[in-house]
Each structure stands twice: as structure tokens, then as C-alpha cells.
Amino acid sequence: MRIALGIEYDGRRFAGWQSQPHGNTVQNALERALAEIAGAKVGVVAAGRTDAGVHASQQVVHFDAPVERPLTAWVRGVNRFLPPEVAVLWAEPVSCEFHARFSAFSRSYSYFLLNHPVRPALSAGRVGWFHSPLDVAAMRVAAAQLVGRHDFSSFRAAECQAKNPVKHLQQLDIVESGGLIRFDFSADAFLHHMVRNIVGALVYVGKGSLDAQGLAELLAARERRLAPPTFMPDGLFLTGVGYPAEFGLPTRADAARLTFWS
């Protein structure tokens, strides 16, 4: 039986999602916990990889269960063997045609940025931080230049393995409240470091080092070396993965789950 799981995790203690020989990744932790319930080795496939320090409120994975277990075992049972920074939110049986990565038609991320003169303590590692005042209105104007289908080569990591740099960025909204700025992204897919690189460029806009026209020119240049540095991973969350309704999976996680520091 193929099972899909919704996962949330705090990425601070992990070396990213992808399995590594040292075993300190979210995938390694999840596969070890699943093996405890299945009594056999279990491999999982995720909707997308997240880097070290990046979080998820709604990662989606699938695995082929080697034994039959009630769905509660794949949630509460697995959670018993997971570290406190990782939790299974839900489990659903799916057809063998379902693939966590290839069946997805969209991914959503949110980046939380604290704009305050003093670095955070209680929310450290869960929000990005920039000390100087940022012009959020200018950032919104510039962000509009990036929405649509574009070649995002200027915002991809050098080690990005994607075959095609053209992605459809369907949403880039910026909301500010009490010094906390939230960037909401949705696209058919993302390049490696694409969100963090866009946030870094928009911070340059906010502090006055770049304007909307300059950002549009940077996008058109398709040259990463011309762009501002990659922003810190701390405030980045994978918040949802879109699938066809026929699979019957839960929708994007409630954004209220991400307000735990407010």
C-alpha cells in the first residue's frame, strides 16, 4: 500500500532534508521512525528538498508500506520514534500512481523576516533578521516584476541541478505587521535557493541599494553573479504542496500554525 504523509519540522538541528551518510537529516529521522513501525526498512520520497536550517509546516512524502498498519500507526506511532523537532501531521492511502514530487503542480513557501535594530532571541532560527529600516512599499513594487513565467537563472544556486531555469511564479505577496515581514511565494516549482535569493534581492530594494527597474534588469540578465547574496535560511518555511483533487490529500497548512513566536 502506498501512503502519503504530511510532515512538519524545525530545520535548525538538521543538515537539510536529503538523506546523508552521517544520518542527521529529516529524511533519515523519518525513515528510522517508519522502520520501527513497519519492522522493515522504509524509503520515502518528498515533494521537495529543503536545505539545512529550513523549516516545513507541510512537507509531503510518500512511501510503499511493506506491511499493513492502521493509519494512526503511521501518525502517532511514527511520532513516538521521531525527535521532537519533527512530527507527522496526517497519513492518507493513495494510489500507486501518486508520486510526492512528480504529482505536485505547485509548491508554496513563506519567508519571515524580522526588521528590527536588535537581533531576535526567542525567535532566533525561525525568522530571518535585518537591522536597518526597509521600505516595504518599494519591495512590493519590485516584487511584482518577478511574478509570471520567467528564466530565474539570476536567482538560482550555482549547484542547482534543475534542467530548466524557467519557472512560473504565481504569487509573491509581502505582508508587514509590527516589524515582521512575511513573503509568500507560490510557483509550479522552485530552483535551488530561489526563494532565499529573491528575498536577498528584495532586501536590497528595501534598503535602497536596488530599485524595481534594477531588479527587472537583473531578472533579464539571467546571471547569478550580478545578484545580491543569498539570504539566511532561518525564516524559510515550506508551507504547502498542491496536488490534483483526485488524490484527496489535505490542503495547505493553516498559516496560523506559523505564528508561534508572536
CSV table of C-alpha atoms in Angstrom, one decimal:
chain,number,residue,atom,x,y,z
A,1,MET,CA,0.0,0.0,0.0
A,2,ARG,CA,1.3,3.5,-0.9
A,3,ILE,CA,0.9,6.0,1.9
A,4,ALA,CA,1.2,9.8,1.7
A,5,LEU,CA,2.3,11.7,4.9
A,6,GLY,CA,2.1,15.4,5.8
A,7,ILE,CA,5.2,16.4,7.8
A,8,GLU,CA,6.2,19.5,9.8
A,9,TYR,CA,9.7,20.1,11.1
A,10,ASP,CA,12.0,22.7,12.6
A,11,GLY,CA,15.1,22.5,10.5
A,12,ARG,CA,17.6,24.1,12.9
A,13,ARG,CA,19.2,20.9,14.1
A,14,PHE,CA,19.2,19.1,10.8
A,15,ALA,CA,21.6,19.1,7.8
A,16,GLY,CA,18.6,19.6,5.5
A,17,TRP,CA,16.0,17.1,4.2
A,18,GLN,CA,18.0,14.8,1.9
A,19,SER,CA,19.5,11.6,3.4
A,20,GLN,CA,23.2,11.8,4.2
A,21,PRO,CA,25.7,9.2,5.4
A,22,HIS,CA,26.0,10.9,8.8
A,23,GLY,CA,22.3,10.4,9.3
A,24,ASN,CA,21.5,13.9,10.6
A,25,THR,CA,18.7,14.8,8.2
A,26,VAL,CA,15.0,15.0,8.4
A,27,GLN,CA,14.7,12.1,5.8
A,28,ASN,CA,17.0,9.9,7.9
A,29,ALA,CA,15.0,10.6,11.1
A,30,LEU,CA,11.7,9.9,9.4
A,31,GLU,CA,12.9,6.7,7.7
A,32,ARG,CA,14.2,5.4,11.0
A,33,ALA,CA,10.9,6.1,12.7
A,34,LEU,CA,8.9,4.4,9.9
A,35,ALA,CA,11.1,1.3,10.1
A,36,GLU,CA,10.2,1.0,13.8
A,37,ILE,CA,6.5,0.7,12.9
A,38,ALA,CA,7.0,-1.3,9.8
A,39,GLY,CA,9.6,-3.7,11.2
A,40,ALA,CA,11.5,-3.3,7.9
A,41,LYS,CA,13.5,-0.7,6.1
A,42,VAL,CA,11.3,2.1,4.5
A,43,GLY,CA,12.3,4.7,2.0
A,44,VAL,CA,10.4,7.9,1.5
A,45,VAL,CA,10.1,10.3,-1.4
A,46,ALA,CA,9.5,14.0,-0.7
A,47,ALA,CA,7.8,16.7,-2.6
A,48,GLY,CA,10.9,18.8,-2.4
A,49,ARG,CA,14.2,19.0,-0.6
A,50,THR,CA,14.9,21.7,2.0
A,51,ASP,CA,18.3,23.0,2.9
A,52,ALA,CA,19.9,23.0,6.4
A,53,GLY,CA,18.1,25.3,8.7
A,54,VAL,CA,14.9,25.5,6.5
A,55,HIS,CA,11.6,24.5,8.1
A,56,ALA,CA,8.4,23.0,6.9
A,57,SER,CA,4.8,23.3,8.0
A,58,GLN,CA,3.5,21.0,5.3
A,59,GLN,CA,6.1,18.8,3.6
A,60,VAL,CA,4.5,15.9,1.7
A,61,VAL,CA,6.1,12.5,1.3
A,62,HIS,CA,5.1,9.0,0.1
A,63,PHE,CA,6.3,5.5,0.8
A,64,ASP,CA,5.3,2.0,-0.1
A,65,ALA,CA,4.4,0.3,3.2
A,66,PRO,CA,5.9,-3.2,3.4
A,67,VAL,CA,3.2,-4.2,6.0
A,68,GLU,CA,-0.4,-3.2,6.7
A,69,ARG,CA,-0.9,-0.9,9.6
A,70,PRO,CA,-3.8,1.4,10.7
A,71,LEU,CA,-3.3,5.0,9.6
A,72,THR,CA,-3.0,6.0,13.2
A,73,ALA,CA,0.2,3.9,13.4
A,74,TRP,CA,1.7,6.0,10.6
A,75,VAL,CA,0.9,9.1,12.6
A,76,ARG,CA,1.0,8.6,16.3
A,77,GLY,CA,3.1,5.5,16.2
A,78,VAL,CA,5.8,7.1,14.0
A,79,ASN,CA,5.7,10.3,16.0
A,80,ARG,CA,6.7,8.3,19.1
A,81,PHE,CA,10.0,7.5,17.4
A,82,LEU,CA,10.7,10.9,15.9
A,83,PRO,CA,12.8,13.7,17.5
A,84,PRO,CA,10.7,16.5,19.0
A,85,GLU,CA,11.5,18.8,16.1
A,86,VAL,CA,9.7,16.5,13.6
A,87,ALA,CA,6.0,15.4,13.5
A,88,VAL,CA,3.7,13.6,11.1
A,89,LEU,CA,0.5,15.6,10.8
A,90,TRP,CA,-1.6,13.2,8.7
A,91,ALA,CA,-1.5,9.9,6.8
A,92,GLU,CA,-3.6,9.0,3.7
A,93,PRO,CA,-3.6,6.0,1.5
A,94,VAL,CA,-3.0,6.9,-2.2
A,95,SER,CA,-3.0,5.0,-5.5
A,96,CYS,CA,0.3,3.7,-6.9
A,97,GLU,CA,0.1,6.5,-9.5
A,98,PHE,CA,0.7,9.1,-6.8
A,99,HIS,CA,4.2,10.5,-6.5
A,100,ALA,CA,5.0,13.1,-3.9
A,101,ARG,CA,7.3,15.0,-6.2
A,102,PHE,CA,6.1,14.4,-9.7
A,103,SER,CA,2.3,14.6,-9.0
A,104,ALA,CA,2.7,18.0,-7.5
A,105,PHE,CA,1.6,21.0,-9.6
A,106,SER,CA,2.7,23.7,-7.1
A,107,ARG,CA,4.8,24.5,-4.1
A,108,SER,CA,4.3,27.3,-1.6
A,109,TYR,CA,6.9,28.9,0.7
A,110,SER,CA,6.8,31.7,3.3
A,111,TYR,CA,9.8,33.6,4.5
A,112,PHE,CA,9.5,35.5,7.8
A,113,LEU,CA,11.9,38.5,8.2
A,114,LEU,CA,12.2,40.5,11.4
A,115,ASN,CA,13.1,44.1,10.6
A,116,HIS,CA,14.3,45.4,13.9
A,117,PRO,CA,17.6,47.1,15.1
A,118,VAL,CA,18.2,44.3,17.6
A,119,ARG,CA,18.6,40.6,16.7
A,120,PRO,CA,15.9,38.2,17.9
A,121,ALA,CA,16.4,35.7,20.8
A,122,LEU,CA,13.1,33.8,21.3
A,123,SER,CA,12.5,33.5,17.6
A,124,ALA,CA,16.2,33.0,16.6
A,125,GLY,CA,16.5,30.4,13.9
A,126,ARG,CA,12.8,30.8,12.9
A,127,VAL,CA,12.9,34.2,11.4
A,128,GLY,CA,15.4,36.0,9.2
A,129,TRP,CA,16.7,39.3,10.5
A,130,PHE,CA,17.7,42.7,9.0
A,131,HIS,CA,18.7,45.6,11.3
A,132,SER,CA,18.1,48.7,9.1
A,133,PRO,CA,14.7,50.0,8.2
A,134,LEU,CA,13.2,48.6,5.0
A,135,ASP,CA,10.8,50.3,2.5
A,136,VAL,CA,8.2,47.6,2.2
A,137,ALA,CA,6.2,49.6,-0.4
A,138,ALA,CA,9.2,49.7,-2.7
A,139,MET,CA,9.7,46.0,-2.1
A,140,ARG,CA,6.2,45.2,-3.2
A,141,VAL,CA,6.6,47.3,-6.4
A,142,ALA,CA,9.8,45.4,-7.2
A,143,ALA,CA,8.4,42.0,-6.3
A,144,ALA,CA,5.7,42.5,-9.0
A,145,GLN,CA,8.4,42.4,-11.7
A,146,LEU,CA,9.1,38.7,-10.8
A,147,VAL,CA,5.5,37.3,-10.9
A,148,GLY,CA,4.9,35.3,-14.0
A,149,ARG,CA,6.8,32.8,-16.1
A,150,HIS,CA,10.5,33.7,-16.3
A,151,ASP,CA,14.0,32.4,-16.6
A,152,PHE,CA,15.2,32.7,-12.9
A,153,SER,CA,18.8,32.0,-13.6
A,154,SER,CA,19.8,35.1,-11.7
A,155,PHE,CA,18.2,33.6,-8.6
A,156,ARG,CA,19.5,30.0,-8.7
A,157,ALA,CA,22.3,28.5,-6.8
A,158,ALA,CA,25.5,27.5,-8.6
A,159,GLU,CA,25.0,23.9,-7.6
A,160,CYS,CA,21.3,23.8,-8.8
A,161,GLN,CA,20.6,20.6,-10.7
A,162,ALA,CA,17.3,21.7,-12.4
A,163,LYS,CA,17.4,21.2,-16.1
A,164,ASN,CA,15.2,24.2,-16.9
A,165,PRO,CA,15.6,27.5,-15.1
A,166,VAL,CA,12.2,28.7,-16.4
A,167,LYS,CA,9.5,28.7,-13.6
A,168,HIS,CA,6.1,30.1,-13.2
A,169,LEU,CA,6.0,32.3,-10.1
A,170,GLN,CA,2.3,32.6,-9.4
A,171,GLN,CA,2.4,34.5,-6.2
A,172,LEU,CA,4.8,36.8,-4.4
A,173,ASP,CA,3.0,38.7,-1.7
A,174,ILE,CA,4.6,40.8,1.0
A,175,VAL,CA,2.8,41.5,4.3
A,176,GLU,CA,4.2,43.6,7.1
A,177,SER,CA,2.9,43.8,10.7
A,178,GLY,CA,4.8,45.1,13.7
A,179,GLY,CA,8.2,44.8,12.1
A,180,LEU,CA,7.7,41.2,11.0
A,181,ILE,CA,7.7,41.0,7.2
A,182,ARG,CA,6.2,37.8,5.5
A,183,PHE,CA,7.0,36.9,1.9
A,184,ASP,CA,4.5,34.4,0.5
A,185,PHE,CA,5.6,32.5,-2.6
A,186,SER,CA,3.8,30.0,-4.8
A,187,ALA,CA,5.1,28.5,-8.1
A,188,ASP,CA,5.0,25.4,-10.2
A,189,ALA,CA,8.5,24.6,-8.9
A,190,PHE,CA,11.5,26.4,-7.4
A,191,LEU,CA,15.2,26.4,-8.2
A,192,HIS,CA,17.8,25.7,-5.5
A,193,HIS,CA,18.0,28.8,-3.3
A,194,MET,CA,15.5,30.7,-5.5
A,195,VAL,CA,13.4,31.9,-2.6
A,196,ARG,CA,16.3,33.0,-0.4
A,197,ASN,CA,18.0,34.7,-3.4
A,198,ILE,CA,14.8,36.6,-4.2
A,199,VAL,CA,14.4,37.7,-0.6
A,200,GLY,CA,18.0,38.8,-0.6
A,201,ALA,CA,17.4,41.0,-3.7
A,202,LEU,CA,14.2,42.4,-2.2
A,203,VAL,CA,16.1,43.4,1.0
A,204,TYR,CA,18.5,45.3,-1.2
A,205,VAL,CA,15.4,47.1,-2.7
A,206,GLY,CA,14.1,47.8,0.8
A,207,LYS,CA,17.3,49.4,2.0
A,208,GLY,CA,17.7,51.5,-1.2
A,209,SER,CA,20.6,49.7,-2.9
A,210,LEU,CA,18.3,48.4,-5.8
A,211,ASP,CA,15.1,49.7,-7.4
A,212,ALA,CA,12.3,48.0,-9.3
A,213,GLN,CA,13.9,48.7,-12.6
A,214,GLY,CA,17.2,47.3,-11.5
A,215,LEU,CA,15.5,44.1,-10.3
A,216,ALA,CA,13.8,43.7,-13.6
A,217,GLU,CA,17.1,44.1,-15.4
A,218,LEU,CA,18.7,41.6,-13.0
A,219,LEU,CA,16.0,39.1,-13.9
A,220,ALA,CA,16.6,39.7,-17.6
A,221,ALA,CA,20.3,39.3,-17.3
A,222,ARG,CA,20.0,35.6,-16.2
A,223,GLU,CA,23.3,35.9,-14.4
A,224,ARG,CA,23.6,34.9,-10.8
A,225,ARG,CA,26.9,36.7,-10.2
A,226,LEU,CA,25.2,40.0,-10.7
A,227,ALA,CA,22.7,39.4,-7.9
A,228,PRO,CA,22.8,40.2,-4.2
A,229,PRO,CA,23.9,37.4,-1.8
A,230,THR,CA,21.8,34.5,-0.7
A,231,PHE,CA,19.8,35.4,2.3
A,232,MET,CA,19.9,33.4,5.6
A,233,PRO,CA,17.8,30.2,5.7
A,234,ASP,CA,16.4,30.8,9.2
A,235,GLY,CA,13.0,32.3,8.2
A,236,LEU,CA,12.1,30.0,5.3
A,237,PHE,CA,9.2,27.5,5.6
A,238,LEU,CA,7.8,25.1,3.1
A,239,THR,CA,4.1,25.7,3.7
A,240,GLY,CA,2.2,23.7,1.1
A,241,VAL,CA,2.3,21.4,-1.9
A,242,GLY,CA,-0.5,21.4,-4.4
A,243,TYR,CA,-1.9,18.1,-5.9
A,244,PRO,CA,-4.8,17.2,-8.1
A,245,ALA,CA,-8.1,16.8,-6.2
A,246,GLU,CA,-8.4,13.2,-7.3
A,247,PHE,CA,-5.7,12.2,-4.7
A,248,GLY,CA,-7.8,13.6,-1.8
A,249,LEU,CA,-5.0,15.0,0.2
A,250,PRO,CA,-5.3,17.7,2.9
A,251,THR,CA,-4.7,21.2,1.6
A,252,ARG,CA,-2.0,23.7,2.6
A,253,ALA,CA,-1.4,24.0,6.3
A,254,ASP,CA,-3.2,26.7,8.2
A,255,ALA,CA,-0.9,29.8,8.3
A,256,ALA,CA,-1.9,30.3,11.9
A,257,ARG,CA,0.5,27.4,12.8
A,258,LEU,CA,3.4,29.6,11.9
A,259,THR,CA,2.6,32.4,14.4
A,260,PHE,CA,4.0,30.6,17.3
A,261,TRP,CA,6.5,33.4,18.1
A,262,SER,CA,4.1,36.2,18.1
